[in-house]
Coordinates of C-alpha atoms and ligand atoms in Angstrom, one line a residue:
X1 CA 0.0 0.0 0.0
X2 CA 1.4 3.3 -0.9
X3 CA 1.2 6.7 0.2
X4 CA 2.1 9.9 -1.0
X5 CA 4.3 12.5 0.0
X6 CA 1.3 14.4 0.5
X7 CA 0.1 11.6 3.2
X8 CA 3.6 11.8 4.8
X9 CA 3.7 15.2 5.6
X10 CA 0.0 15.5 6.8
X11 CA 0.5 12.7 9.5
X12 CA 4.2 14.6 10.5
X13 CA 2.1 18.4 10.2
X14 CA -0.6 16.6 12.3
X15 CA 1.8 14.8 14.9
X16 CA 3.9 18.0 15.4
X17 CA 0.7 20.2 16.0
X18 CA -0.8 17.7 18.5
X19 CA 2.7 17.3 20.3
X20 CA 2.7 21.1 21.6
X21 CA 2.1 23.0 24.7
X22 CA -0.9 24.5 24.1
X23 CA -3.0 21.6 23.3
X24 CA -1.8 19.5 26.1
X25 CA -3.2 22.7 27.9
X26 CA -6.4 22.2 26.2
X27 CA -6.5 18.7 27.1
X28 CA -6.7 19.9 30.7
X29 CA -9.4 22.4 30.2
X30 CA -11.8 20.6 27.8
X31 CA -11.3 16.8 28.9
X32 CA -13.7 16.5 31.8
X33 CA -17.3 17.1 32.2
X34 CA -19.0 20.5 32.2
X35 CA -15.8 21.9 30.8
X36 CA -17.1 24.5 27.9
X37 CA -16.7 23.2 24.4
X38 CA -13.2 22.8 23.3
X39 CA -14.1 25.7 20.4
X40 CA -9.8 26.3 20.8
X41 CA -9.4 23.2 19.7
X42 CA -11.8 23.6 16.6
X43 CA -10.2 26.6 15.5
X44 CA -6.5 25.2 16.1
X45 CA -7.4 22.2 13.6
X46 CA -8.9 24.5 11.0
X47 CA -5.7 26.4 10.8
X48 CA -4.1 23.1 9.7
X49 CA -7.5 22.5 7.3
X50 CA -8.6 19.8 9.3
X51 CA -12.1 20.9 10.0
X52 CA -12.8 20.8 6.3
X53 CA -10.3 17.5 5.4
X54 CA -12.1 16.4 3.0
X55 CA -14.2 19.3 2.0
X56 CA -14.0 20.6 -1.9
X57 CA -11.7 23.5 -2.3
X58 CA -14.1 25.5 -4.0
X59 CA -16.2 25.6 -1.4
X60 CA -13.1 26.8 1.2
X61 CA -11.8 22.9 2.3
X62 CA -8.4 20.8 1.8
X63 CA -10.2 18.9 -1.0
X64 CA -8.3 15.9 0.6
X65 CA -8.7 12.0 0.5
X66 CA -10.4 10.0 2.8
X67 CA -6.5 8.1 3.5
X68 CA -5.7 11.7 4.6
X69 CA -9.0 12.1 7.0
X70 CA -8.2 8.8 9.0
X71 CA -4.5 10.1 8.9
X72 CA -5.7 13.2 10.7
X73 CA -7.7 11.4 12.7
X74 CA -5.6 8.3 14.3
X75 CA -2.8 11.2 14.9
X76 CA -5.5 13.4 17.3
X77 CA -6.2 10.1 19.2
X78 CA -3.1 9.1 19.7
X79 CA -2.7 12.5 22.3
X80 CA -6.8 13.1 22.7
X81 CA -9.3 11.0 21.9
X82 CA -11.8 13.2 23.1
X83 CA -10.6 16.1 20.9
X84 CA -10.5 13.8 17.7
X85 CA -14.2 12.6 17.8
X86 CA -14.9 16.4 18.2
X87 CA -13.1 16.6 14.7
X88 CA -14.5 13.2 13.7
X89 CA -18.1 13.5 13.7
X90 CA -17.8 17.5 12.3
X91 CA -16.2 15.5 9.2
X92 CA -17.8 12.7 8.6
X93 CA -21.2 12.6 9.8
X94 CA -22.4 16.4 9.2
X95 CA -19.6 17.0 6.5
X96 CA -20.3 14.0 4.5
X97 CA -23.7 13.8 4.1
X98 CA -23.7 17.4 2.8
X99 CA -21.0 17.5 0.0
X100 CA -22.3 14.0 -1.1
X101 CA -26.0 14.3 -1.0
X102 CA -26.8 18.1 -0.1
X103 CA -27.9 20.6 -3.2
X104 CA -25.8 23.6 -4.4
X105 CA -27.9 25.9 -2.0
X106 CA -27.1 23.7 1.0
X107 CA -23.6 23.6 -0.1
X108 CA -22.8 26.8 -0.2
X109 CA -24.9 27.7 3.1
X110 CA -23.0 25.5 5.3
X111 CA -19.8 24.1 3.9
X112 CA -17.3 27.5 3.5
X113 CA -17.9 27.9 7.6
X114 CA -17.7 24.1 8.1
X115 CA -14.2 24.1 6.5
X116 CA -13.3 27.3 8.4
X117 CA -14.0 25.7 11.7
X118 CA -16.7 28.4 12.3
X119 CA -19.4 26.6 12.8
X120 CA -20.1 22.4 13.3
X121 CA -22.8 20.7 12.6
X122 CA -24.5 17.3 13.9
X123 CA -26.3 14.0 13.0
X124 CA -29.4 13.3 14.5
X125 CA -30.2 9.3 13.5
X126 CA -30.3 7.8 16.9
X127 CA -33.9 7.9 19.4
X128 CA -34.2 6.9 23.0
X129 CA -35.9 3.9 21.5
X130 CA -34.2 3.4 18.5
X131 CA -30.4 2.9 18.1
X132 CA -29.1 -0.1 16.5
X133 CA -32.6 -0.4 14.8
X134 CA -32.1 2.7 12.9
X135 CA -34.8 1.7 10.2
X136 CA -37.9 2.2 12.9
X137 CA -37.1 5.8 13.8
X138 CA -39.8 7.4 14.9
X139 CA -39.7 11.1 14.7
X140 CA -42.1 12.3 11.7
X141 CA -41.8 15.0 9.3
X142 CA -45.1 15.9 8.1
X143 CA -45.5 17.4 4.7
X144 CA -47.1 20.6 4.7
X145 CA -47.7 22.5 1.6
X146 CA -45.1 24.9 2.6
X147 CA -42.9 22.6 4.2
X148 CA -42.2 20.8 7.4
X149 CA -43.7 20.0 10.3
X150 CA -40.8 17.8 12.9
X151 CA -42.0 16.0 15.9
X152 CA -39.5 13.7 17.6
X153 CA -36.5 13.0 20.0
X154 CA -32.9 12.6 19.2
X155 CA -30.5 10.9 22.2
X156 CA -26.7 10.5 22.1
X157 CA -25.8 12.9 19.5
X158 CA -22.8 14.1 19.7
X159 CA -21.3 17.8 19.2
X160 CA -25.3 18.7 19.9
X161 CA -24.7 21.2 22.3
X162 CA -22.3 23.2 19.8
X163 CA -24.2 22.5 16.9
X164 CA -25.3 24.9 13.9
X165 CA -27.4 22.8 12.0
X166 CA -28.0 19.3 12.1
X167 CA -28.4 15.7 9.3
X168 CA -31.5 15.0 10.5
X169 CA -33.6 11.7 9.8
X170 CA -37.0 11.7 10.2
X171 CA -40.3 9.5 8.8
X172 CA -41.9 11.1 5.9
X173 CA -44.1 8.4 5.0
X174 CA -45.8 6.0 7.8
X175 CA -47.1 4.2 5.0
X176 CA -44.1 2.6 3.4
X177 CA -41.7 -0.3 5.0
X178 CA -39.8 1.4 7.6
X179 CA -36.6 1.9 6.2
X180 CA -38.6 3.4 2.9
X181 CA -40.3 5.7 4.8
X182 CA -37.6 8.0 6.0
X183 CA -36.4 11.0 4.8
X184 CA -33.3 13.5 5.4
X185 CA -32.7 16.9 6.3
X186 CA -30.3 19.3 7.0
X187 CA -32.1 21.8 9.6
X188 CA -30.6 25.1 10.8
X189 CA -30.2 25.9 14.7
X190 CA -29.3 28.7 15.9
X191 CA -30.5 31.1 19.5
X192 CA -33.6 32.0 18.2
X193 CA -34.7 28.5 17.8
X194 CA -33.3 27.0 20.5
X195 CA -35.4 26.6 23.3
X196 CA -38.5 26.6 21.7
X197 CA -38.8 24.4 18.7
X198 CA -35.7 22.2 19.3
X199 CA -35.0 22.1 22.7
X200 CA -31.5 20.5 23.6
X201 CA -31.1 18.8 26.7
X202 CA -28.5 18.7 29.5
X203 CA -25.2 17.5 28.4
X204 CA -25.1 14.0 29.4
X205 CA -22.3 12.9 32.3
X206 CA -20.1 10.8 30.1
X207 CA -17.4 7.8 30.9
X208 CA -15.2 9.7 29.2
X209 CA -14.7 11.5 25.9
X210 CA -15.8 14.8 27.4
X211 CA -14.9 16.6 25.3
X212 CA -16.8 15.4 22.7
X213 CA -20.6 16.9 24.2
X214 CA -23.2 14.7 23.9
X215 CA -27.2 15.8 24.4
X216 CA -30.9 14.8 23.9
X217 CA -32.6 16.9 20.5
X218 CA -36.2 17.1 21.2
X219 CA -38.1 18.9 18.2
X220 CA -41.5 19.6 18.9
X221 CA -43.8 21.4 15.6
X222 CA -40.2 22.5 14.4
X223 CA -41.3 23.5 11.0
X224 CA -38.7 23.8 8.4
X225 CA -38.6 25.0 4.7
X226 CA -38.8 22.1 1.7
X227 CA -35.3 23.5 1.0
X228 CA -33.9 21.7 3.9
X229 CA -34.7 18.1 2.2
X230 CA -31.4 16.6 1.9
X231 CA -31.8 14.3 -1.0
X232 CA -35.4 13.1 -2.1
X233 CA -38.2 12.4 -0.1
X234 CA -37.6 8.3 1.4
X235 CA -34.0 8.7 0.5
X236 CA -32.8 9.0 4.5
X237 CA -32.5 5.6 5.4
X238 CA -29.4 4.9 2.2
X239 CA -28.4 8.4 3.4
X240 CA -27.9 7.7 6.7
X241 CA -26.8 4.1 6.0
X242 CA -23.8 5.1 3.3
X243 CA -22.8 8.5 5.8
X244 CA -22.4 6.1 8.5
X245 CA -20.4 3.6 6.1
X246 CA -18.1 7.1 5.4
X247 CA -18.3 7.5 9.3
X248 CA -16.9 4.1 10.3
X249 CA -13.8 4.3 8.7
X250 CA -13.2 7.8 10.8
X251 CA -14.1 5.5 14.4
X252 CA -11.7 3.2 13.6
X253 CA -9.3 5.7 12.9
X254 CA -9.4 6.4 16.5
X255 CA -7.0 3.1 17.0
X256 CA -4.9 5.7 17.2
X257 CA -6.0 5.4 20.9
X258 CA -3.8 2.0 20.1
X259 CA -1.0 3.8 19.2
X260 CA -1.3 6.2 22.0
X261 CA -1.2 3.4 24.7
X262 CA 2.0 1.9 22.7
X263 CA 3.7 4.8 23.2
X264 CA 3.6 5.8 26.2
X265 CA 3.5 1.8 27.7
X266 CA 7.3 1.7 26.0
X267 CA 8.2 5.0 27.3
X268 CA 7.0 4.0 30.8
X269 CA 9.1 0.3 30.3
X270 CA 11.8 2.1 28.8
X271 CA 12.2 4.7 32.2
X272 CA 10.9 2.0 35.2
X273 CA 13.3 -1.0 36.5
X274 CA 11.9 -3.3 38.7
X275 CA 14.0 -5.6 40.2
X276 CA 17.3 -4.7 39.3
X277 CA 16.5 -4.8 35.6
X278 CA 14.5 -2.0 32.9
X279 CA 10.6 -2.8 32.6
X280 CA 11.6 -2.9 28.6
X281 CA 13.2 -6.4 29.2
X282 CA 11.1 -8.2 30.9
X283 CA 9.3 -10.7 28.5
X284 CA 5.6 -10.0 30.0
X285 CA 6.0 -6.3 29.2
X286 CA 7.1 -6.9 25.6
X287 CA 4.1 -9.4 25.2
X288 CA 2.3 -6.6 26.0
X289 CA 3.8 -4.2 23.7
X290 CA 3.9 -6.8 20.8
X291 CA 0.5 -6.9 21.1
X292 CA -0.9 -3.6 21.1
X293 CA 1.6 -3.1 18.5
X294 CA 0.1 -6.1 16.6
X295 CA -3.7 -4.8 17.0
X296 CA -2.3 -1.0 16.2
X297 CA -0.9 -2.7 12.1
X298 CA -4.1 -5.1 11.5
X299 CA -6.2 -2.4 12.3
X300 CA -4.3 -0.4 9.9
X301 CA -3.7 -2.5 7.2
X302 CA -7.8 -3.0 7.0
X303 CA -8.7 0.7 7.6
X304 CA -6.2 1.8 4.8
X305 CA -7.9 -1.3 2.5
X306 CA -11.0 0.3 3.5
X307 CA -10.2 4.5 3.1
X308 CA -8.3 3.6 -0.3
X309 CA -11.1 1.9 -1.4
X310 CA -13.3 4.5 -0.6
X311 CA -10.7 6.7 -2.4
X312 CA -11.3 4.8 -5.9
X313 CA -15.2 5.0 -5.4
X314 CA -15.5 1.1 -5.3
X315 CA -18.1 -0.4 -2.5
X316 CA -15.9 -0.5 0.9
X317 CA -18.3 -0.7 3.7
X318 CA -17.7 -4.2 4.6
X319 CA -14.3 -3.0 4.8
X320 CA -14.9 0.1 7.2
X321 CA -17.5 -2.5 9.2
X322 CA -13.9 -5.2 9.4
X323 CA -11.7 -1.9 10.3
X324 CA -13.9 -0.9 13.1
X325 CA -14.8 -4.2 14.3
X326 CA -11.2 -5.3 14.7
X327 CA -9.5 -2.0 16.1
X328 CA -12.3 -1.4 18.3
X329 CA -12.6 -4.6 19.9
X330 CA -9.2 -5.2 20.0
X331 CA -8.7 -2.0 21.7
X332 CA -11.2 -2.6 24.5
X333 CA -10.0 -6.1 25.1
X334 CA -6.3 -5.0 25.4
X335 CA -6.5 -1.7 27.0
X336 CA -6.0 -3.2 30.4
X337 CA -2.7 -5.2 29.9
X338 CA -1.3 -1.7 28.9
X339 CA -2.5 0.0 31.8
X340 CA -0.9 -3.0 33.7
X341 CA 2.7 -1.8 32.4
X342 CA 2.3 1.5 34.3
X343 CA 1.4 -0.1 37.8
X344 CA 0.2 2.3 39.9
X345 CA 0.5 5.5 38.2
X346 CA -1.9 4.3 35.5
X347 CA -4.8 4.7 38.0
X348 CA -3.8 8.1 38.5
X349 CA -5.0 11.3 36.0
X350 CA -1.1 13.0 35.9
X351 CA -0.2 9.5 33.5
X352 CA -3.4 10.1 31.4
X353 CA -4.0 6.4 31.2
X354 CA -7.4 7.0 32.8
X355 CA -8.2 9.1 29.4
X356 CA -7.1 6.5 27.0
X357 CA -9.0 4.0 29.4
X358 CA -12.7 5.5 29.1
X359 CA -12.0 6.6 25.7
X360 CA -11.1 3.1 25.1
X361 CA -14.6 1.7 26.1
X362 CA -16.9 3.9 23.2
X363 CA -15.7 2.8 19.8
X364 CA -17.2 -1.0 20.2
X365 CA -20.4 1.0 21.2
X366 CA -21.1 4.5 18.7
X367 CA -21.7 4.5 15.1
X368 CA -23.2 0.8 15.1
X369 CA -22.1 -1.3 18.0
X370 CA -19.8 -4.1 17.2
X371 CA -23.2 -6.8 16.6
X372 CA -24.1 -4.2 13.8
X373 CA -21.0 -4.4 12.7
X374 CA -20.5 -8.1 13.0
X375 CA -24.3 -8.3 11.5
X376 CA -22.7 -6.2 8.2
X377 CA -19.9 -8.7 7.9
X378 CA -21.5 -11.6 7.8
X379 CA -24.2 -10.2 6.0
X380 CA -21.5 -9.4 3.1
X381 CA -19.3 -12.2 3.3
X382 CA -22.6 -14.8 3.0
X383 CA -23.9 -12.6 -0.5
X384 CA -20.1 -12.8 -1.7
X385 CA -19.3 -8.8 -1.4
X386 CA -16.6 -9.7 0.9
X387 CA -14.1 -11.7 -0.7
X388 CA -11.5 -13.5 0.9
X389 CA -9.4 -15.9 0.3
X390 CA -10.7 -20.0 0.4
X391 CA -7.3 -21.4 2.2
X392 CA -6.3 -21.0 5.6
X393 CA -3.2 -22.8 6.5
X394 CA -2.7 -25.1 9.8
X395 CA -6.6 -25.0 10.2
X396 CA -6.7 -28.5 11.4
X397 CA -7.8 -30.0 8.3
X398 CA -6.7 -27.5 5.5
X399 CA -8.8 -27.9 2.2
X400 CA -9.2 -25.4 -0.1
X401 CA -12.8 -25.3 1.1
X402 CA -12.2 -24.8 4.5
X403 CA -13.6 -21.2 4.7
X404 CA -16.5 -21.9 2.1
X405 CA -17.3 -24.6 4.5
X406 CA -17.7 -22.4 7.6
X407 CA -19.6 -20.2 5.4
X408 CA -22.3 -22.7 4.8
X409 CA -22.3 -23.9 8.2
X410 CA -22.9 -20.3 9.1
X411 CA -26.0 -20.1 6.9
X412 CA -27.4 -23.3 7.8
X413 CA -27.3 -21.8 11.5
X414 CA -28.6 -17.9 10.3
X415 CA -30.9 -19.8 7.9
X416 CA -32.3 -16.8 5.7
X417 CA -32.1 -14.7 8.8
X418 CA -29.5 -11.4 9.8
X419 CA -27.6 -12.3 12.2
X420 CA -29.3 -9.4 14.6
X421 CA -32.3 -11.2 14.3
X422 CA -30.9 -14.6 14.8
X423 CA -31.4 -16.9 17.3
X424 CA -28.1 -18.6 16.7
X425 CA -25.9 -15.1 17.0
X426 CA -23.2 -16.9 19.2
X427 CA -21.4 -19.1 16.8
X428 CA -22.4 -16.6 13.6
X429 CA -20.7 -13.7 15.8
X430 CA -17.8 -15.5 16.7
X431 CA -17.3 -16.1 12.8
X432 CA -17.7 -12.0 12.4
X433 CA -15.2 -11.4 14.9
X434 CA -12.2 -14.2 13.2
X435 CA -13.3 -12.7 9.5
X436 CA -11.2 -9.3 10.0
X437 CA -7.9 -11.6 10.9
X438 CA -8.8 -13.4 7.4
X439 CA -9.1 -10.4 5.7
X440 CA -6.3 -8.8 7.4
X441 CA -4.1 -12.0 6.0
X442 CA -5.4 -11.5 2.7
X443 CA -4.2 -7.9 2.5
X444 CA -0.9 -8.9 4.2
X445 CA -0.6 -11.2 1.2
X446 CA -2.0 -9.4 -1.9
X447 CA -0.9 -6.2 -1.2
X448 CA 1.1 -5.1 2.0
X449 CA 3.7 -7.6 2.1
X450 CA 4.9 -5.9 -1.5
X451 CA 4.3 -2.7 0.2
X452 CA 4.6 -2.2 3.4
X453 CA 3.8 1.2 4.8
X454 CA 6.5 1.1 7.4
X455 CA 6.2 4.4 7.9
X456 CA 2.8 4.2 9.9
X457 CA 3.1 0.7 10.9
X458 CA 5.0 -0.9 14.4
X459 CA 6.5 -3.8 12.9
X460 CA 9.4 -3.0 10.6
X461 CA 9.1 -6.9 9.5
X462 CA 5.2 -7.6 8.5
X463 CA 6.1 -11.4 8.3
X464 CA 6.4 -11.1 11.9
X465 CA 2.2 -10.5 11.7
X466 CA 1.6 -13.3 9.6
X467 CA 3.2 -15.6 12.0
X468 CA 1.1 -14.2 14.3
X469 CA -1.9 -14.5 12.4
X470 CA -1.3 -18.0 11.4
X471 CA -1.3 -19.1 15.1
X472 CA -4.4 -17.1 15.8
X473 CA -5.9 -19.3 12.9
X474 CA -4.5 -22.3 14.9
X475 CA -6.2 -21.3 18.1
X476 CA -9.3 -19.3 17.3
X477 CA -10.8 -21.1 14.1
X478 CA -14.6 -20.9 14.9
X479 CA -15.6 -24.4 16.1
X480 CA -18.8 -25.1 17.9
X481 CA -17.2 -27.5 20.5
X482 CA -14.8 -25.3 20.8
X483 CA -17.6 -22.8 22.1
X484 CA -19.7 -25.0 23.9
X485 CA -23.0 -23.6 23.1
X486 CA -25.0 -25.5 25.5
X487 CA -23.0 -24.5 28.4
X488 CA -23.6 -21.5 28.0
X489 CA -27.3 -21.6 27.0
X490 CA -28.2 -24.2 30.3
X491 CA -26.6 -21.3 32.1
X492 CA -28.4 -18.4 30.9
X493 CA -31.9 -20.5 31.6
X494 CA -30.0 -20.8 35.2
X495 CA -29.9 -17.4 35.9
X496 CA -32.7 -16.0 33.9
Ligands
COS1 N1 -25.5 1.6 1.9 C1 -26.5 1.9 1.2 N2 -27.7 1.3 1.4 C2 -27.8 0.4 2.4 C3 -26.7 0.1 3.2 C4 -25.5 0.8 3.0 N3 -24.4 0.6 3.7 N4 -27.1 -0.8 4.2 C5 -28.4 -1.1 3.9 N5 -28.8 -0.3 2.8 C6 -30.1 -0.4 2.2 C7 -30.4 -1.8 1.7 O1 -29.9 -2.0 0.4 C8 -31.9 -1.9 1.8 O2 -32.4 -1.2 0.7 P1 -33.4 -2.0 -0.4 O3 -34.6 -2.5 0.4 O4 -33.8 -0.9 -1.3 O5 -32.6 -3.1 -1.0 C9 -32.2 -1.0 3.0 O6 -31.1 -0.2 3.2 C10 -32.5 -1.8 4.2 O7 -31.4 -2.6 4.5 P2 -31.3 -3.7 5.6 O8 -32.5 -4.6 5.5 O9 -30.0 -4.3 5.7 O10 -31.5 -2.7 6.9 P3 -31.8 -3.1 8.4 O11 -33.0 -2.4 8.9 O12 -31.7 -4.6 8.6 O13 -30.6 -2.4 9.1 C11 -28.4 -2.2 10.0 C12 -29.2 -2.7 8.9 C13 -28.6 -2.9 11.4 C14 -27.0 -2.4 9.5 C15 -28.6 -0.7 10.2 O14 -29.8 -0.4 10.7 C16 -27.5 0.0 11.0 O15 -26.4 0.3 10.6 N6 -27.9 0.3 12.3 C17 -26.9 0.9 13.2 C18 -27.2 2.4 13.1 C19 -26.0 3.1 13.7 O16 -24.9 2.9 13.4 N7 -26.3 4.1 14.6 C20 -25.3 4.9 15.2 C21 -25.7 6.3 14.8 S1 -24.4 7.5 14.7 S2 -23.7 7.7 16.5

């Protein structure tokens, strides 16, 4: 996988800028709850033409790729992980939808102040009622002949509080199946309106990630103008669906939260003996290391896959689904062991571990929790858009076949049905989750063992990765026995 000079320089522009005095200032003032919003830290990004990443030129943005826009993105995480999901969601979910699906007159409204960092905007999909189910929204948009009548609530959408407009989805048709029925908009806020027809509600006490403010949207007989249709009529639910396919690549970006951990875990064992001898030696600590270092480059190699294909307008959402699958769940399951390395001092604030630790547990959650995701994999992988490659070697019995096998036991078990709506989710999800390793080991050999991007990646020799992917084949090939089903079930009736 290659990058360009251009790539280079925005990751160095990006590291350099995030490394400096003033933003670890920021970090101080904007990381914790009831902090104002970290505007500074808006207006800092712009001046590198972050805000507006992938935003046309003519309309005041970079005009960059969507390789750059995870660049950007894993670099802010690496420091703040609050501060980049700011950054994220102003880019990919209110951005996006706009240069992709809004009209000239929307355009030109919103995206020159976008781009500038003036203003940010936000993307109300989510209800109290409805989050992974995104198809049975319920707020309504009523067609008058003048425009629109909105009744509904939003929950959990972040930036809210700063907002200046917001991607709004909304039911336009009751009539039609649910995910027919919806409609999108792009609906201006600003003092006058606030308070009466879209009232926002208290910021809501967060884990972590404060920075990144989070409310309710309640909009009750907001009307709006037919100009603020984003799109046609019942064209929200593909809007919203391919935006969030646009916004997954930019969550799992936020492995730099990986990367962030690595660092400062090898600092640490670099600085601390124990025992007479430098943390950095002691075999446990570089397990650790190796690892984070391991789920840092997989998550990579299929977020890059993923952005680049993006990049050359082929269909890549299976891709960002594997990207953000992997790196989040990875991140969540190792985050702990790297916290280990610092002993004591990564309880306390003064290490910022605690940061990287809360920040840690949202990305298997926002923009489709991992079963959404897992649910988009399979659902790929069994209709043949996910390709990957039939053999696996050292699977215990290694025929050609072996994947297409699993496949087909996988559909017997789903049989017809999504894998959300499944009654056999546990051996079809544990299939989703071994599918990114596959497709990581495809990549590896297709593409990034020719060309490996050593220059974002921890391992200078990637054949040290398939190693380590072999083995993981060796040990986690989905196997019904291996999962023992029944126990499990015979336990749940126990307890339920
Ligand atoms: N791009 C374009 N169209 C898509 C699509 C995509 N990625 N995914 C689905 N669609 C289309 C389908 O093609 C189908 O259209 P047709 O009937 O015209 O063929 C339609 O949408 C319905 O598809 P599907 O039956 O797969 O939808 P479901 O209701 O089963 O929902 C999931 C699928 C669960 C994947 C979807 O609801 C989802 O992503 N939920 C999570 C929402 C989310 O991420 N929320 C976070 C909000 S941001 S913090």
């Amino acid at each position: 996988m290659k990058f360009s000079d251009e790539h280079l320089i925005l990751r160095d522009t990006v590291r350099k800028r995030m490394a400096e005095q003033d933003i670890k200032e920021m970090i101080k003032k904007y990381e914790h709850h009831n902090a104002p919003f970290a505007w500074e830290f808006v207006r800092a990004m712009a001046e590198l033409g972050l805000t507006g990443i992938n935003i046309p030129e003519e309309y005041g943005g970079a005009g960059m790729d969507n390789r750059s826009g995870v660049i950007a993105i894993i670099e802010m995480s690496r420091v703040w992980p609050g501060g980049a999901l700011v950054l994220g969601v102003g880019n990919s979910l209110a951005g996006y939808p706009l240069i992709r699906f809004g009209s000239a007159a929307q355009k030109e409204k919103y995206l020159p102040d976008l781009a500038a960092g003036k203003i940010l905007g936000a993307f109300c999909l989510t209800e109290p009622g409805f989050g992974s189910d995104a198809a049975n929204i319920a707020t309504f948009a009523e067609s008058l002949y003048d425009g629109y009548l909105i009744n509904g609530t939003k929950d959990f959408i972040t930036n809210a509080p700063a907002a200046s407009f917001f991607i709004l989805f909304a039911r336009t048709d009751k009539k039609a199946a649910p995910h027919k029925g919806i409609s999108a908009f792009v609906v201006p806020m600003n003092e006058r309106i606030a308070d009466k027809s879209i009232v926002l509600g208290k910021i809501h006490h967060k884990e972590g990630l404060h920075a990144a403010q989070m409310c309710e949207v309640a909009f009750k007989d907001h009307f709006t103008c037919h100009c603020a249709l984003l799109g046609k009529e019942g064209q929200g639910f593909g809007i919203a669906m391919q935006t969030l396919d646009h916004g997954r690549n930019w969550i799992a970006a936020q492995l730099g939260i990986i990367d962030g951990l690595f660092e400062k875990c090898k600092r640490h064992a670099e600085n601390r003996k124990t025992f007479g001898l430098s943390l950095i030696k002691r075999p446990a600590i570089r397990h650790v290391l190796a690892k984070l270092a391991f789920a840092s480059d997989v998550s990579k190699m299929l977020l890059f896959h993923s952005a680049k294909l993006e990049d050359e307008d082929k269909p890549f959402g299976h891709y960002a689904s594997l990207a953000k699958l992997f790196s989040s769940e990875e991140l969540a399951k190792i985050k702990g062991e790297a916290q280990s390395v610092y002993g004591g001092m990564g309880y306390l604030y003064e290490s910022d571990i605690p940061h990287f630790m809360t920040a840690g547990d949202a990305p298997p959650i926002y923009e489709g929790a991992s079963n959404v995701q897992r649910s988009v994999i399979l659902d790929a992988w069994i209709k043949r858009k996910l390709l990957l490659s039939a053999f696996i070697p050292f699977h215990d019995t290694p025929t050609e076949n072996s994947l297409e096998l699993l496949k087909q036991k996988v559909e017997r078990k789903l049989n017809g049905k999504k894998a959300l709506e499944s009654e056999s989710q546990v051996f079809a999800f544990a299939v989703a989750d071994f599918l990114p390793l596959v497709a990581a080991y495809d990549l590896l050999q297709n593409d990034f063992l020719k060309e490996w991007p050593g220059e974002f990646m921890h391992f200078k020799n990637p054949s040290h990765i398939l190693r380590i992917l072999e083995s993981k084949f060796r040990k986690e090939w989905p196997d019904q026995n291996k999962l023992d089903v029944p126990v499990w079930d015979s336990a749940a009736e126990d307890v339920l």
